[in-house]
CSV table of C-alpha atoms in Angstrom, one decimal:
chain,number,residue,atom,x,y,z
N,1,MET,CA,0.6,-0.1,-0.1
N,2,LYS,CA,1.4,3.5,-0.5
N,3,ALA,CA,0.9,7.0,0.9
N,4,ALA,CA,1.5,10.2,-0.6
N,5,VAL,CA,3.6,12.5,2.4
N,6,LEU,CA,2.7,16.4,1.9
N,7,ALA,CA,5.9,17.2,3.8
N,8,ALA,CA,6.9,21.0,1.9
N,9,GLY,CA,6.1,23.1,4.7
N,10,TYR,CA,9.1,24.7,6.6
N,11,ALA,CA,8.4,25.3,10.3
N,12,GLU,CA,10.1,28.8,12.0
N,13,PHE,CA,10.5,27.2,15.7
N,14,PRO,CA,12.3,26.6,17.1
N,15,ALA,CA,14.4,27.8,14.8
N,16,GLU,CA,14.0,27.5,10.9
N,17,GLY,CA,13.9,24.2,9.4
N,18,PRO,CA,12.0,21.6,7.2
N,19,ARG,CA,8.5,21.5,9.3
N,20,THR,CA,8.6,17.5,9.7
N,21,LEU,CA,11.9,16.5,10.6
N,22,LEU,CA,10.9,18.9,14.1
N,23,PRO,CA,10.9,15.8,17.1
N,24,VAL,CA,8.4,15.6,19.1
N,25,ASP,CA,9.0,14.2,22.1
N,26,GLY,CA,12.5,13.2,21.0
N,27,VAL,CA,11.8,11.7,17.9
N,28,PRO,CA,11.5,13.9,13.5
N,29,ILE,CA,7.4,13.9,13.0
N,30,LEU,CA,8.3,11.7,9.4
N,31,ARG,CA,10.2,9.2,11.1
N,32,ARG,CA,7.5,8.6,13.6
N,33,THR,CA,4.9,9.2,10.7
N,34,ILE,CA,7.0,6.6,8.7
N,35,THR,CA,7.2,3.9,11.6
N,36,ASN,CA,3.6,4.0,12.4
N,37,LEU,CA,2.2,3.6,8.6
N,38,LEU,CA,5.1,0.8,8.2
N,39,HIS,CA,3.5,-1.2,10.9
N,40,ALA,CA,0.2,-0.5,9.8
N,41,GLY,CA,0.5,-2.1,6.5
N,42,PHE,CA,2.2,0.7,3.9
N,43,ASP,CA,5.6,-0.8,2.7
N,44,GLN,CA,5.5,2.1,-0.4
N,45,PHE,CA,6.1,6.3,0.2
N,46,VAL,CA,6.0,8.6,-1.9
N,47,ILE,CA,7.2,12.0,0.2
N,48,GLY,CA,7.0,15.6,-0.9
N,49,THR,CA,9.6,18.4,-0.6
N,50,GLY,CA,10.4,21.3,-0.8
N,51,TYR,CA,12.4,23.8,2.2
N,52,GLY,CA,15.8,21.5,3.3
N,53,GLU,CA,14.5,18.7,0.6
N,54,ARG,CA,18.4,17.8,0.5
N,55,ALA,CA,18.1,17.2,4.6
N,56,VAL,CA,14.6,15.4,4.8
N,57,CYS,CA,15.7,13.1,1.3
N,58,GLU,CA,18.7,11.9,4.1
N,59,ALA,CA,17.2,11.5,7.1
N,60,VAL,CA,14.8,8.8,5.2
N,61,ALA,CA,17.1,7.2,3.7
N,62,GLN,CA,19.1,6.9,7.5
N,63,TRP,CA,16.1,6.3,9.3
N,64,PHE,CA,14.2,3.7,6.4
N,65,PRO,CA,17.6,2.4,4.4
N,66,GLY,CA,16.0,-0.1,1.4
N,67,MET,CA,12.4,0.9,1.9
N,68,ASP,CA,10.9,2.1,-1.8
N,69,ILE,CA,10.6,5.7,-0.4
N,70,THR,CA,10.4,8.4,-3.4
N,71,CYS,CA,11.2,12.1,-2.9
N,72,VAL,CA,9.9,14.2,-5.3
N,73,PRO,CA,10.8,18.0,-4.9
N,74,CYS,CA,8.4,21.2,-5.5
N,75,PRO,CA,10.5,23.8,-6.1
N,76,ASP,CA,7.9,26.4,-5.4
N,77,TYR,CA,6.1,25.1,-2.3
N,78,ARG,CA,7.0,28.9,-1.4
N,79,SER,CA,4.5,30.6,-3.9
N,80,THR,CA,1.6,26.9,-3.8
N,81,LEU,CA,-0.5,25.6,-1.1
N,82,ASN,CA,-0.7,22.2,-1.3
N,83,ALA,CA,-2.8,20.8,-4.7
N,84,ALA,CA,-0.3,21.9,-6.2
N,85,THR,CA,2.3,19.6,-3.4
N,86,LEU,CA,0.1,16.7,-5.0
N,87,LEU,CA,0.1,17.4,-8.4
N,88,ARG,CA,3.6,17.1,-8.8
N,89,MET,CA,3.5,13.7,-6.9
N,90,ARG,CA,0.9,12.7,-9.4
N,91,PRO,CA,3.4,10.2,-11.2
N,92,HIS,CA,4.6,8.2,-9.1
N,93,LEU,CA,0.5,7.6,-7.5
N,94,ALA,CA,-1.5,7.7,-10.5
N,95,GLY,CA,-3.4,4.5,-10.8
N,96,ASP,CA,-3.6,3.7,-7.2
N,97,GLY,CA,-4.9,4.7,-4.4
N,98,PHE,CA,-2.9,5.6,-1.4
N,99,LEU,CA,-3.0,7.5,3.2
N,100,LEU,CA,-2.5,10.4,2.1
N,101,LEU,CA,-1.7,13.0,4.8
N,102,ASP,CA,0.3,16.3,6.0
N,103,GLY,CA,3.4,15.8,7.0
N,104,ASP,CA,3.7,18.5,10.3
N,105,VAL,CA,0.6,15.3,11.7
N,106,VAL,CA,2.1,13.3,15.0
N,107,PHE,CA,-0.9,11.0,15.5
N,108,ASP,CA,-0.9,7.2,17.6
N,109,ARG,CA,-0.3,4.2,14.7
N,110,GLU,CA,-4.0,3.1,15.5
N,111,VAL,CA,-5.3,6.3,13.9
N,112,ALA,CA,-4.5,5.4,10.6
N,113,GLU,CA,-5.5,1.0,11.5
N,114,VAL,CA,-8.6,2.3,11.6
N,115,LEU,CA,-8.9,3.4,8.2
N,116,VAL,CA,-7.1,0.7,6.3
N,117,GLU,CA,-10.0,-1.2,8.8
N,118,ARG,CA,-12.4,0.9,7.2
N,119,GLY,CA,-10.9,0.7,3.9
N,120,PRO,CA,-11.3,3.3,1.1
N,121,ASP,CA,-12.5,6.5,0.7
N,122,CYS,CA,-12.5,7.8,3.4
N,123,LEU,CA,-11.3,11.0,6.7
N,124,ALA,CA,-10.2,10.3,10.4
N,125,VAL,CA,-12.0,12.6,12.0
N,126,ARG,CA,-11.5,13.2,16.1
N,127,SER,CA,-14.5,14.3,17.8
N,128,VAL,CA,-13.3,14.3,20.9
N,129,GLY,CA,-11.8,18.0,22.4
N,130,ARG,CA,-12.0,21.7,21.8
N,131,LEU,CA,-12.4,22.3,17.6
N,132,GLY,CA,-11.0,26.6,16.5
N,133,ALA,CA,-11.4,28.3,14.5
N,134,ASP,CA,-8.7,27.0,12.2
N,135,ASP,CA,-9.3,24.0,12.1
N,136,VAL,CA,-10.7,21.5,9.5
N,137,LYS,CA,-13.4,21.0,10.1
N,138,VAL,CA,-15.9,17.9,8.8
N,139,THR,CA,-19.7,17.7,8.8
N,140,ALA,CA,-21.8,14.8,7.8
N,141,ASP,CA,-24.6,13.1,7.2
N,142,ASN,CA,-26.5,10.3,9.7
N,143,GLU,CA,-24.6,7.7,8.1
N,144,ASP,CA,-20.8,9.2,8.0
N,145,ARG,CA,-21.0,10.6,4.5
N,146,VAL,CA,-19.0,13.5,4.0
N,147,LEU,CA,-20.6,16.9,3.1
N,148,ALA,CA,-18.3,19.5,4.0
N,149,ILE,CA,-14.9,20.1,4.8
N,150,GLY,CA,-13.3,23.2,5.2
N,151,LYS,CA,-11.8,25.9,8.6
N,152,HIS,CA,-14.9,28.0,7.8
N,153,LEU,CA,-18.0,25.5,8.5
N,154,PRO,CA,-19.5,26.1,12.7
N,155,ALA,CA,-17.6,23.5,15.5
N,156,ARG,CA,-21.6,22.8,16.6
N,157,ALA,CA,-22.4,21.8,12.9
N,158,SER,CA,-19.5,19.7,12.9
N,159,MET,CA,-18.8,16.0,13.1
N,160,GLY,CA,-15.3,16.9,14.5
N,161,GLU,CA,-11.6,18.4,13.1
N,162,SER,CA,-10.1,16.4,10.1
N,163,VAL,CA,-7.0,15.8,11.2
N,164,GLY,CA,-5.0,14.8,8.2
N,165,LEU,CA,-5.1,11.2,7.0
N,166,THR,CA,-7.2,10.8,4.3
N,167,LEU,CA,-7.4,6.9,2.4
N,168,LEU,CA,-8.3,7.0,-1.3
N,169,GLY,CA,-8.9,4.4,-3.4
N,170,GLY,CA,-7.8,4.5,-7.2
N,171,PRO,CA,-10.4,6.1,-9.1
N,172,THR,CA,-10.6,9.0,-6.5
N,173,ALA,CA,-7.2,9.7,-6.4
N,174,LYS,CA,-7.7,9.9,-10.3
N,175,LYS,CA,-10.7,12.7,-9.9
N,176,LEU,CA,-8.8,13.7,-7.3
N,177,PHE,CA,-6.4,15.1,-9.8
N,178,ALA,CA,-8.6,15.5,-12.1
N,179,ALA,CA,-9.6,18.6,-9.9
N,180,LEU,CA,-6.3,19.6,-8.7
N,181,GLU,CA,-4.7,19.8,-12.4
N,182,ALA,CA,-7.8,22.3,-13.5
N,183,HIS,CA,-6.5,24.5,-10.5
N,184,PRO,CA,-6.3,27.8,-11.0
N,185,THR,CA,-8.2,29.0,-14.1
N,186,THR,CA,-11.3,27.3,-13.5
N,187,LEU,CA,-11.8,25.6,-9.6
N,188,GLY,CA,-9.9,28.0,-7.2
N,189,ILE,CA,-8.6,25.1,-5.6
N,190,ASP,CA,-5.6,25.8,-4.0
N,191,TYR,CA,-5.5,22.3,-0.9
N,192,TYR,CA,-6.5,19.3,-1.5
N,193,GLU,CA,-8.9,19.7,1.2
N,194,ALA,CA,-10.7,22.2,-1.6
N,195,GLY,CA,-10.7,19.2,-4.5
N,196,LEU,CA,-12.4,16.6,-2.2
N,197,GLN,CA,-14.9,19.3,-1.2
N,198,TYR,CA,-15.5,19.8,-5.0
N,199,LEU,CA,-16.0,15.8,-6.1
N,200,ILE,CA,-18.3,16.0,-3.0
N,201,ASP,CA,-19.9,19.1,-4.8
N,202,LYS,CA,-20.2,17.2,-7.8
N,203,GLY,CA,-21.5,14.2,-6.5
N,204,GLY,CA,-18.2,12.6,-8.2
N,205,VAL,CA,-16.9,10.6,-4.8
N,206,THR,CA,-18.5,9.0,-1.8
N,207,LEU,CA,-16.2,10.7,1.5
N,208,TYR,CA,-16.6,9.1,5.2
N,209,GLY,CA,-15.8,10.8,8.1
N,210,VAL,CA,-13.9,7.7,10.1
N,211,ASP,CA,-14.4,8.6,13.9
N,212,VAL,CA,-11.1,8.7,15.7
N,213,GLY,CA,-12.5,9.7,19.1
N,214,SER,CA,-10.0,10.0,22.0
N,215,MET,CA,-7.2,8.8,19.3
N,216,TYR,CA,-4.2,11.5,19.5
N,217,ALA,CA,-3.3,13.7,16.3
N,218,VAL,CA,-2.4,16.5,16.2
N,219,GLU,CA,-1.0,19.0,13.5
N,220,ILE,CA,2.0,21.0,14.1
N,221,ASP,CA,1.0,24.3,13.3
N,222,THR,CA,2.7,26.4,15.9
N,223,GLN,CA,5.6,26.7,19.2
N,224,GLU,CA,2.3,26.4,21.4
N,225,ASP,CA,1.3,23.0,19.1
N,226,LEU,CA,5.0,21.9,19.8
N,227,GLU,CA,5.0,22.0,23.4
N,228,ALA,CA,1.9,20.9,23.6
N,229,ALA,CA,2.5,17.5,21.8
N,230,ASN,CA,6.0,17.7,23.8
N,231,LYS,CA,4.1,17.2,27.1
N,232,ARG,CA,1.4,15.3,26.1
N,233,LEU,CA,3.7,12.3,24.9
N,234,ALA,CA,6.2,12.8,27.6
N,235,GLN,CA,3.7,11.5,29.7
N,236,GLY,CA,3.3,7.6,28.0
N,237,PRO,CA,6.0,4.8,26.5
N,238,ALA,CA,9.0,6.0,24.7
N,239,PHE,CA,8.6,5.8,20.4
N,240,ASP,CA,9.9,2.5,19.6
N,241,THR,CA,11.7,4.1,16.1
N,242,ARG,CA,12.6,0.1,15.0
N,243,VAL,CA,10.8,-1.0,12.0
N,244,THR,CA,12.0,-4.3,12.1
N,245,HIS,CA,8.5,-6.8,13.2
N,246,VAL,CA,6.6,-5.0,11.6
N,247,ARG,CA,2.4,-5.8,9.3
N,248,LEU,CA,3.2,-7.0,5.7
N,249,ALA,CA,0.9,-4.5,3.3
N,250,ILE,CA,-2.0,-6.6,2.0
């Protein structure tokens, strides 16, 4: 199974560098991500890189020698958003389903596992905790079919927060890339979430929200996010970076 990691962004905290290499509780975000996904059955990784591309690719090669990992450079990352990054990754993803995730999300392994168990097309939604104005919110019907996704949605009407992991089947991935390719002259899609919303509105796909409840998943956008994640994860067992015993991909 394939995973597509959007890792082109940079952080200005605690020092400027690739955000996906930020250590959280002593483990870089990207290392934690790939380790968790290997245990969840993923065995092919496509990483969209931008700021600090060389550092990201060298780190991944050191952590996971021999793994099927492809770095895709996105030199225009400063002037574009994640839809452009994903579109550059298309040659390595076209024709296949894949797990799409943001490169700055720290999450429990079980979050990926419940998506795999549910099967495509679905996205992880955290229903527990406060929803802020900057959170990407999800509304759904009584059968958990996603109706809308975006920051603008009212918190009280939302199923919860989209935590940045979406499992797409091959046909839906193909439709999403077609929508992204039409950017910006006809659709105005800057974020892949807007591409998913376009497909939902058009009636081209049915996407389901999967409630991950109290499972941990947080996007590291600020110094405060980083400090909170460090505090939370320090309360649990140390993260095991070993990948010698992983579940075989289906």
